[in-house]
CSV table of C-alpha atoms and ligand atoms in Angstrom, one decimal:
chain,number,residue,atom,x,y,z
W,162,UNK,CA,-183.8,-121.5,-80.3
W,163,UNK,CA,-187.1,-123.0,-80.1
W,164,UNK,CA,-187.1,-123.7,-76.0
W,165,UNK,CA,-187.5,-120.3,-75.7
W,166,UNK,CA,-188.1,-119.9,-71.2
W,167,UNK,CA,-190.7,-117.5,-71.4
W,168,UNK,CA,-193.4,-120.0,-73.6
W,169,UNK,CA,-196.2,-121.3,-72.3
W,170,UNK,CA,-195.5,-124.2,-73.5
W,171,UNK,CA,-192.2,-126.4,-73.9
W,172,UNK,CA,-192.0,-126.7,-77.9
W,173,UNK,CA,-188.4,-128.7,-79.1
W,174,UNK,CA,-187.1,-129.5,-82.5
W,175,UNK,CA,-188.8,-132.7,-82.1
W,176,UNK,CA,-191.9,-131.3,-81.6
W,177,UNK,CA,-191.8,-129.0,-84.8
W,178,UNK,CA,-190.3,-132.1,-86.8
W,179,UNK,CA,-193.5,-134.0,-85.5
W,180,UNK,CA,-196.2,-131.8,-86.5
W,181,UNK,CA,-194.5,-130.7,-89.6
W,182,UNK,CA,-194.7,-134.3,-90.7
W,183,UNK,CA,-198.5,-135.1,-89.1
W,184,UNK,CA,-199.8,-131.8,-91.1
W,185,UNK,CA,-197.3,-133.3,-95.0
W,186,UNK,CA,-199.2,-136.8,-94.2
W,187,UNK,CA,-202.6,-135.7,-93.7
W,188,UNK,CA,-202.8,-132.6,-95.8
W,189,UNK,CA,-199.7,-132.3,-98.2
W,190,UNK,CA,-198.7,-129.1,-96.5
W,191,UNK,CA,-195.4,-129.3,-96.6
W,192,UNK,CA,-194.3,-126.4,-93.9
W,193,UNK,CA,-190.7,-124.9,-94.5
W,194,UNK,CA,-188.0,-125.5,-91.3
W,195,UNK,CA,-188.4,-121.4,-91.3
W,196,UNK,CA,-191.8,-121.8,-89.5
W,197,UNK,CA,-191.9,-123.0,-86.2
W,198,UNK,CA,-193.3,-119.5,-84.9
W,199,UNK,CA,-195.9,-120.0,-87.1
W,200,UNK,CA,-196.4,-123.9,-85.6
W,201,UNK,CA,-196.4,-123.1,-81.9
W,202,UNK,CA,-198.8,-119.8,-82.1
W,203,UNK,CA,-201.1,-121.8,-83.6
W,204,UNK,CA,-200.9,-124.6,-81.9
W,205,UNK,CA,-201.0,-124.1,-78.6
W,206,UNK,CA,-204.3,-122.3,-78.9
W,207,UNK,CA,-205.6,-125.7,-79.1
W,208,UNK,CA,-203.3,-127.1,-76.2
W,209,UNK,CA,-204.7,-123.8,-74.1
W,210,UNK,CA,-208.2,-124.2,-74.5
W,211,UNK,CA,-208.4,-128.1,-74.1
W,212,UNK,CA,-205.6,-128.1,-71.1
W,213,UNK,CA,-203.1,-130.3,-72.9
W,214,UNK,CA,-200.0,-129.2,-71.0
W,215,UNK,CA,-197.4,-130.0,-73.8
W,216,UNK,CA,-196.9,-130.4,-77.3
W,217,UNK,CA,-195.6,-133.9,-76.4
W,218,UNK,CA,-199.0,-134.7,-75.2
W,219,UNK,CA,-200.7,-132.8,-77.2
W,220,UNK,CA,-198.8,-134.9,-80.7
W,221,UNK,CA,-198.7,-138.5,-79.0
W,222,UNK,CA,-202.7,-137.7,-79.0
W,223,UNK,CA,-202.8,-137.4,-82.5
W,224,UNK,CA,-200.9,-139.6,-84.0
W,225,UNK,CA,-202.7,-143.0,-85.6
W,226,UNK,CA,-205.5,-141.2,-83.9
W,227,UNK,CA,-209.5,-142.4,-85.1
W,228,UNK,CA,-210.0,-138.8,-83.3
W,229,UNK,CA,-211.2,-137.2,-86.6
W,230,UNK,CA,-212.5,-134.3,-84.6
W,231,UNK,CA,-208.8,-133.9,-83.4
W,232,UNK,CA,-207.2,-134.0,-86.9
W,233,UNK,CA,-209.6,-131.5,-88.2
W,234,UNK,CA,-208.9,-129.0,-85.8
W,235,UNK,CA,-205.1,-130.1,-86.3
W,236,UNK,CA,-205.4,-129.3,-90.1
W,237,UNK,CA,-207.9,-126.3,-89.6
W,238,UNK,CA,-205.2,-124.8,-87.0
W,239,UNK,CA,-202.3,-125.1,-89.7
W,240,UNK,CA,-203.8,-124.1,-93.0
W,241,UNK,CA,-203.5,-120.6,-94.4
W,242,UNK,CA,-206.8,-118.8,-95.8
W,243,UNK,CA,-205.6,-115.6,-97.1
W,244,UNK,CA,-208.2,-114.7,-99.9
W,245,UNK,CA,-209.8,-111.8,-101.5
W,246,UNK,CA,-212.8,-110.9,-103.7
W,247,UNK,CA,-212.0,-110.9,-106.9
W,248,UNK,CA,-208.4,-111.7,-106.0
W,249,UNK,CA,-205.7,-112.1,-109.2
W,250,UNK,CA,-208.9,-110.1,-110.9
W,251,UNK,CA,-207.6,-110.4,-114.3
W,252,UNK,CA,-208.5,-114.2,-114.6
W,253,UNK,CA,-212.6,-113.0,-113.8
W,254,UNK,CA,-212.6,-111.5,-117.8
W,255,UNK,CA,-210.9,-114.5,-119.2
W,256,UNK,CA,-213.5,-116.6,-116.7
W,257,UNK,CA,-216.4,-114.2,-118.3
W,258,UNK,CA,-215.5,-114.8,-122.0
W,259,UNK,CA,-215.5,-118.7,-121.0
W,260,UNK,CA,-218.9,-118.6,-119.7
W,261,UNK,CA,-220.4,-116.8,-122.5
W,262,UNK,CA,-219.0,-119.3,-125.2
W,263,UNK,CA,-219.9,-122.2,-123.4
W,264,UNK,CA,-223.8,-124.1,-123.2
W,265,UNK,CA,-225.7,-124.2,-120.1
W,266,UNK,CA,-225.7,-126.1,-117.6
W,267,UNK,CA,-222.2,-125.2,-116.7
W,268,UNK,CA,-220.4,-126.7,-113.8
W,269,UNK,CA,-217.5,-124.9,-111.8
W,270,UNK,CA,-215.3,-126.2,-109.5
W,271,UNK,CA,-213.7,-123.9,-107.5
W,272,UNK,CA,-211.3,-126.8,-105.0
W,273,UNK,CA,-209.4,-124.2,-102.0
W,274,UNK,CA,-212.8,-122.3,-101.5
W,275,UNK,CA,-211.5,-120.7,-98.3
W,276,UNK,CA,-214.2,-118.6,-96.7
W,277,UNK,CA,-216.0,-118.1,-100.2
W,278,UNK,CA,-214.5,-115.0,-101.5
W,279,UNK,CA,-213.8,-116.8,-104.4
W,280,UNK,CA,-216.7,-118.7,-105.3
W,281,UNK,CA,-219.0,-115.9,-105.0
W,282,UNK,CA,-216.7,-114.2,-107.3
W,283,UNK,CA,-217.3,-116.6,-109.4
W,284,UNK,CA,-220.9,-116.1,-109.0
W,285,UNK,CA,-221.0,-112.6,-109.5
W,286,UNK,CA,-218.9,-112.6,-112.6
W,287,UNK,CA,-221.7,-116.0,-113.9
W,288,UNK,CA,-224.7,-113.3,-113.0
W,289,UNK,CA,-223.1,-110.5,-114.7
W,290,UNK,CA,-222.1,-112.1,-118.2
W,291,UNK,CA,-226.0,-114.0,-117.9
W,292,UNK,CA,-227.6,-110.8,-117.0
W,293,UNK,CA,-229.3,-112.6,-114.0
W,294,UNK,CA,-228.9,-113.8,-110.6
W,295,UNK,CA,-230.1,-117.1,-111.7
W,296,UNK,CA,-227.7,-118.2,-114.3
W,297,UNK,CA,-227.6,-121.7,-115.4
W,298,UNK,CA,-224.1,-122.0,-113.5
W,299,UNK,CA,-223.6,-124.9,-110.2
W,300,UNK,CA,-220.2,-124.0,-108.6
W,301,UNK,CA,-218.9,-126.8,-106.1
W,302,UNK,CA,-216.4,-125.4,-103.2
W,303,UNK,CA,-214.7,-127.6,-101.7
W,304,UNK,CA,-211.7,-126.7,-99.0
W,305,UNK,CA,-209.6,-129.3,-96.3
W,306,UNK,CA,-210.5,-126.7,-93.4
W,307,UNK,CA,-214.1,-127.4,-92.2
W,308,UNK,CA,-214.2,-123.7,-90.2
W,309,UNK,CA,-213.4,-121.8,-93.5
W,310,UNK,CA,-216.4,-124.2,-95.4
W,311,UNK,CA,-219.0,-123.3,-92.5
W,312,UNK,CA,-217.7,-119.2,-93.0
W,313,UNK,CA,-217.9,-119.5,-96.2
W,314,UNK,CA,-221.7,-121.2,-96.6
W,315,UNK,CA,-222.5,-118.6,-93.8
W,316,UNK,CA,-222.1,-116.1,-96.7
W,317,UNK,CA,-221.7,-113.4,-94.1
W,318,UNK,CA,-218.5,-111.0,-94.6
W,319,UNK,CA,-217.4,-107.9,-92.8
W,320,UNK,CA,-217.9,-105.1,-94.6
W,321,UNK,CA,-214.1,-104.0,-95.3
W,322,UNK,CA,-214.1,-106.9,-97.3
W,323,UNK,CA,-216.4,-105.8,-100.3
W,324,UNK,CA,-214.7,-102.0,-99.5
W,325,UNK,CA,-212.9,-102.5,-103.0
W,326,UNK,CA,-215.6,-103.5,-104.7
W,327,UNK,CA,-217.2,-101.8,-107.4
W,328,UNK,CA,-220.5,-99.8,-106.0
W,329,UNK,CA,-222.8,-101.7,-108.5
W,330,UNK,CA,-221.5,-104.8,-107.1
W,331,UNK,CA,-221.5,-104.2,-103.3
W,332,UNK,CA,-225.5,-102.9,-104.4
W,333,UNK,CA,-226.8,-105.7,-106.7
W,334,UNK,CA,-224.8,-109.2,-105.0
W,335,UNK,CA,-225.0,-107.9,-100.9
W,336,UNK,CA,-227.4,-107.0,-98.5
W,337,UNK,CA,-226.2,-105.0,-95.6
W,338,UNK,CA,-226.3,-105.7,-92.2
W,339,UNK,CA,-228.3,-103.6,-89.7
W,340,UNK,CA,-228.9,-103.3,-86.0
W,341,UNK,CA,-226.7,-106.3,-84.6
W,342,UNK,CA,-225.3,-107.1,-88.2
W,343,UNK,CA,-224.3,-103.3,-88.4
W,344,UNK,CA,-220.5,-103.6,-90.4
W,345,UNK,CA,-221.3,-106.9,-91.7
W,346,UNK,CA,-222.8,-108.0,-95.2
W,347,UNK,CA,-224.7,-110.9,-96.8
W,348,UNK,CA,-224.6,-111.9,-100.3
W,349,UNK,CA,-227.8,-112.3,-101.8
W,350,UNK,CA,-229.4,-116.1,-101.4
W,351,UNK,CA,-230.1,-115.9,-105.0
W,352,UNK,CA,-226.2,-116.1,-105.5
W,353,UNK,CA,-225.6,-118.2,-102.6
W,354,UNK,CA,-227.6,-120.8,-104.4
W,355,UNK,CA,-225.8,-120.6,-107.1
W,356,UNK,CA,-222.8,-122.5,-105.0
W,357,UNK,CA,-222.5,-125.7,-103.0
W,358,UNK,CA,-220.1,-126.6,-100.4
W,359,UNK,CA,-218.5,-129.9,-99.9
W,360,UNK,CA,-215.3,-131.0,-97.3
W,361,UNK,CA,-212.3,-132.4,-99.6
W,362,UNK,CA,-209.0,-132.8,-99.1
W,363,UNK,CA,-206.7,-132.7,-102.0
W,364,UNK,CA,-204.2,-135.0,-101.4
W,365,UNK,CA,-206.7,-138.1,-101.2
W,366,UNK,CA,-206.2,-140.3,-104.2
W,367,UNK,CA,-210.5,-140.3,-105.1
W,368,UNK,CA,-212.4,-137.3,-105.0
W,369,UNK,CA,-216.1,-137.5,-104.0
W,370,UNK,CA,-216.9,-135.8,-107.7
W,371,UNK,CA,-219.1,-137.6,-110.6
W,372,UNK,CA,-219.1,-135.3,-113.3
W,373,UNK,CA,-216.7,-133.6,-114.7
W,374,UNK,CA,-216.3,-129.4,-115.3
W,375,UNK,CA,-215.8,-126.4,-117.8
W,376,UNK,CA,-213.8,-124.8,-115.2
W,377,UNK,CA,-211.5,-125.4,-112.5
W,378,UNK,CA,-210.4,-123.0,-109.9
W,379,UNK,CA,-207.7,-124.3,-108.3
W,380,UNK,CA,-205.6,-120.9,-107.1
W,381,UNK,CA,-203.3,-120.3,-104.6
W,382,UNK,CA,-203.2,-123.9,-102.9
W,383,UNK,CA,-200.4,-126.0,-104.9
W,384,UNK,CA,-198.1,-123.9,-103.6
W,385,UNK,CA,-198.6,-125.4,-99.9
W,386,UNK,CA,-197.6,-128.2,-101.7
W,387,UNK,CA,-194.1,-130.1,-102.9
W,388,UNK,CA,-193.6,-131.0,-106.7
W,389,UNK,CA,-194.4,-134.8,-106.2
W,390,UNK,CA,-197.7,-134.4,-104.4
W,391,UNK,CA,-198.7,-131.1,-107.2
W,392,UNK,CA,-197.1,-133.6,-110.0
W,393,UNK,CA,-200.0,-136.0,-108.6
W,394,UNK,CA,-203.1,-133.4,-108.4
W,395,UNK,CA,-202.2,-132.0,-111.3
W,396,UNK,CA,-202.8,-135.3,-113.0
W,397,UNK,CA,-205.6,-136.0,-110.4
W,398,UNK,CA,-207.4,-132.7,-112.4
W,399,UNK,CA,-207.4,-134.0,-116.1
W,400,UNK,CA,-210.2,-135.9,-116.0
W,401,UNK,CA,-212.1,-133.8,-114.9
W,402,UNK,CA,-211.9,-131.7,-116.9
W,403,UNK,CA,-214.4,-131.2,-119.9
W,404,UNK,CA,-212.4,-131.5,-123.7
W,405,UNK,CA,-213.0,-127.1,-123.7
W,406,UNK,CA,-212.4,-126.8,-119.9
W,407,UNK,CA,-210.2,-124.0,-118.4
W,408,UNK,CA,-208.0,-124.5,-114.9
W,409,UNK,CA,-206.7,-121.4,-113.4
W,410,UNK,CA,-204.0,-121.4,-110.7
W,411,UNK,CA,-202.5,-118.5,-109.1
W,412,UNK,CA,-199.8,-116.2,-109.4
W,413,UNK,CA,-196.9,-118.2,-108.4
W,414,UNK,CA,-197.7,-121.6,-109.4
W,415,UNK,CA,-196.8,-122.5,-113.4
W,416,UNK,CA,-197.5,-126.0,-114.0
W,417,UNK,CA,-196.2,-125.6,-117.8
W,418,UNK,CA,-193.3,-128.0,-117.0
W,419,UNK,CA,-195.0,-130.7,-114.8
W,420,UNK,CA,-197.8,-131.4,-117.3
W,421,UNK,CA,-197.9,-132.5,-121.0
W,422,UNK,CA,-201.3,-132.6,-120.9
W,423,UNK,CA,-201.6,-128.6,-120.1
W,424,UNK,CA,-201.5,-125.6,-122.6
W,425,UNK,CA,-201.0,-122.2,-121.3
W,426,UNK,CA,-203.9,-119.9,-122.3
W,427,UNK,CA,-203.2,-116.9,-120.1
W,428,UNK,CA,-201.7,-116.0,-117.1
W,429,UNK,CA,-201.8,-119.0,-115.4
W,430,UNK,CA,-205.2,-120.2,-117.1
W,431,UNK,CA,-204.3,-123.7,-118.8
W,432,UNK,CA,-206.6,-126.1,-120.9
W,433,UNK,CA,-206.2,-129.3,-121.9
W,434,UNK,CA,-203.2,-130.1,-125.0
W,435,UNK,CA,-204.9,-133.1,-126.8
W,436,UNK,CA,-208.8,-132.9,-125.7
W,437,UNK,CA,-209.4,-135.9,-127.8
W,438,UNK,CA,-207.7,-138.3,-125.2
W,439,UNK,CA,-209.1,-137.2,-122.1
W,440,UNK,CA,-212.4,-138.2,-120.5
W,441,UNK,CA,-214.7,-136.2,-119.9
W,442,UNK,CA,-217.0,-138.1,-117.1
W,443,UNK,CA,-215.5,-140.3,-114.5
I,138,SAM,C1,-204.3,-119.2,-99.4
I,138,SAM,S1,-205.9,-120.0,-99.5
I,138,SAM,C2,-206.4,-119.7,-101.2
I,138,SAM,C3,-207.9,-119.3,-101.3
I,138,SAM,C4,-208.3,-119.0,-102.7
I,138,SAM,N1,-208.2,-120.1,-103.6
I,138,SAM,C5,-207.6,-117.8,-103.2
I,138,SAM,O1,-206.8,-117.9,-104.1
I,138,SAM,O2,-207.9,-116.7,-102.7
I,138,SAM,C6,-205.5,-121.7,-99.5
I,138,SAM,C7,-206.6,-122.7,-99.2
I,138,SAM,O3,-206.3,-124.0,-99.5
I,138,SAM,C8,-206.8,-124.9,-98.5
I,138,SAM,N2,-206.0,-126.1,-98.5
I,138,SAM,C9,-204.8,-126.4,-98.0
I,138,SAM,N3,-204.5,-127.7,-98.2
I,138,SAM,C10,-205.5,-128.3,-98.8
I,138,SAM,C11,-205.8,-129.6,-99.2
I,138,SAM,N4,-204.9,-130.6,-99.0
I,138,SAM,N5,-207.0,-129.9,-99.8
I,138,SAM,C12,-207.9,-128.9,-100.0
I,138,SAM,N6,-207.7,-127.6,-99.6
I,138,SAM,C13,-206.5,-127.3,-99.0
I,138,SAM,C14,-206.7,-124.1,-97.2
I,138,SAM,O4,-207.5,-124.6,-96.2
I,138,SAM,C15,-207.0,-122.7,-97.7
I,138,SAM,O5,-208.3,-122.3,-97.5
């Protein structure tokens, strides 16, 4: 099924079962046999444009490769950034109520940033319940795909994007693009401040963070992800977190049986069972 005559490129089971393997070492992604479509179309973009002439090639290349440029574009090819503003809203009130119980400075750690819907949700919501666009809030993004991390610090959208926004939002947090930016917005420096972004993959056993947070963001991404490696991140999370912290995941992913350590506290919101055992700085 997969040496289909009329590709561009010769793609086998072997292939698939190569790259399927490369993107589980490297990134935990841990693609279903259901999506060799998905492999190839991506893929051979990259074989195109740098005039590999087969997957063969193109894999033998990358394996026990020091090309990081290579990898990157390997892993950047094969992740997924679907992401909205404001996306799974009902978690921004519960994030709202946290931020007005807690003392400043607060630290948020939003860890599959993707291009920066999310963070600067996060932002928004931190301006709103402070009243200004300076709130005493540092969020750290952090994403595996380093072309989502430079769209996202770009802070530049298409419009259609903030189109469900509330008008007060799309007014106070955006500036709007004329001339040559016409159809584009910006979100206001002032908010863009307010985050940080930083290259980290998930799966590596140290994280480049120091301190730890009253909130993790960690939505959407663990389901990329098989129960070992989310066992091990899960885990990986704790302390970090700050004895009052909150961890939100997304729709899909309940961690209430793979963690004692978690108490559910909304819809997928969790906080820490026994904050008297856990660390709170690394
Ligand atoms: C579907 S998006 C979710 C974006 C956002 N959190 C949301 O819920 O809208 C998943 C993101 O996880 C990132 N990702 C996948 N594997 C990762 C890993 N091993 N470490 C860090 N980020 C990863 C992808 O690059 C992608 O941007």
């Amino acid at each position: 099924m997969l040496n289909k005559s009329d590709r561009e490129f010769d793609f086998t089971n072997e292939d698939f079962t190569r790259a399927r393997k490369l993107i589980y070492q490297y990134a935990g992604i841990a693609l279903a046999e259901t999506k060799a479509e998905l492999v190839y179309g991506r893929l051979s973009r990259i074989l195109r444009n740098q005039g590999i002439r087969s997957f063969k090639e193109y894999l033998d290349s990358l394996m026990g490769t020091h090309n990081q440029r290579a990898l990157e574009e390997f892993i950047n090819a094969l992740t997924t950034n679907l992401t909205s503003f404001f996306r799974e809203n009902h978690h921004f009130p519960i994030l709202a109520e946290h931020l007005a119980s807690l003392n400043a400075p607060i630290t948020i750690w939003c860890c599959a940033a993707s291009t920066g819907e999310e963070p600067y949700s996060i932002a928004m919501t931190a301006c709103e319940v402070f009243e200004t666009v300076t709130p005493p809030v540092k969020i750290i993004a952090t994403d595996i795909d380093t072309n989502v991390l430079l769209q996202a610090e770009s802070g530049i959208f298409s419009s259609h994007r903030i189109s469900k926004l509330s008008e007060d939002r799309r007014e106070q947090f955006f500036l709007r693009g004329t001339g040559k930016q016409e159809g584009f917005v910006k979100i206001r420096q002032e908010l863009r401040n307010l985050v940080s972004y930083q290259h980290l993959n998930l799966l590596n056993h140290r994280w480049p963070l120091h301190n730890a947070f009253d909130a993790i963001f960690c939505r959407n991404v663990m389901i990329y992800f098989d129960k070992t490696t989310q066992t091990k991140i899960l885990h990986q999370f704790l302390p970090l977190m700050k004895p009052h912290a909150l961890i939100f995941f997304g729709h899909s992913e309940n961690f209430m049986y793979q963690s004692e350590d978690l108490k559910l506290c909304g819809k997928t919101v969790y906080k820490l069972k026994q904050q008297a055992n856990t660390h709170h700085a690394l």
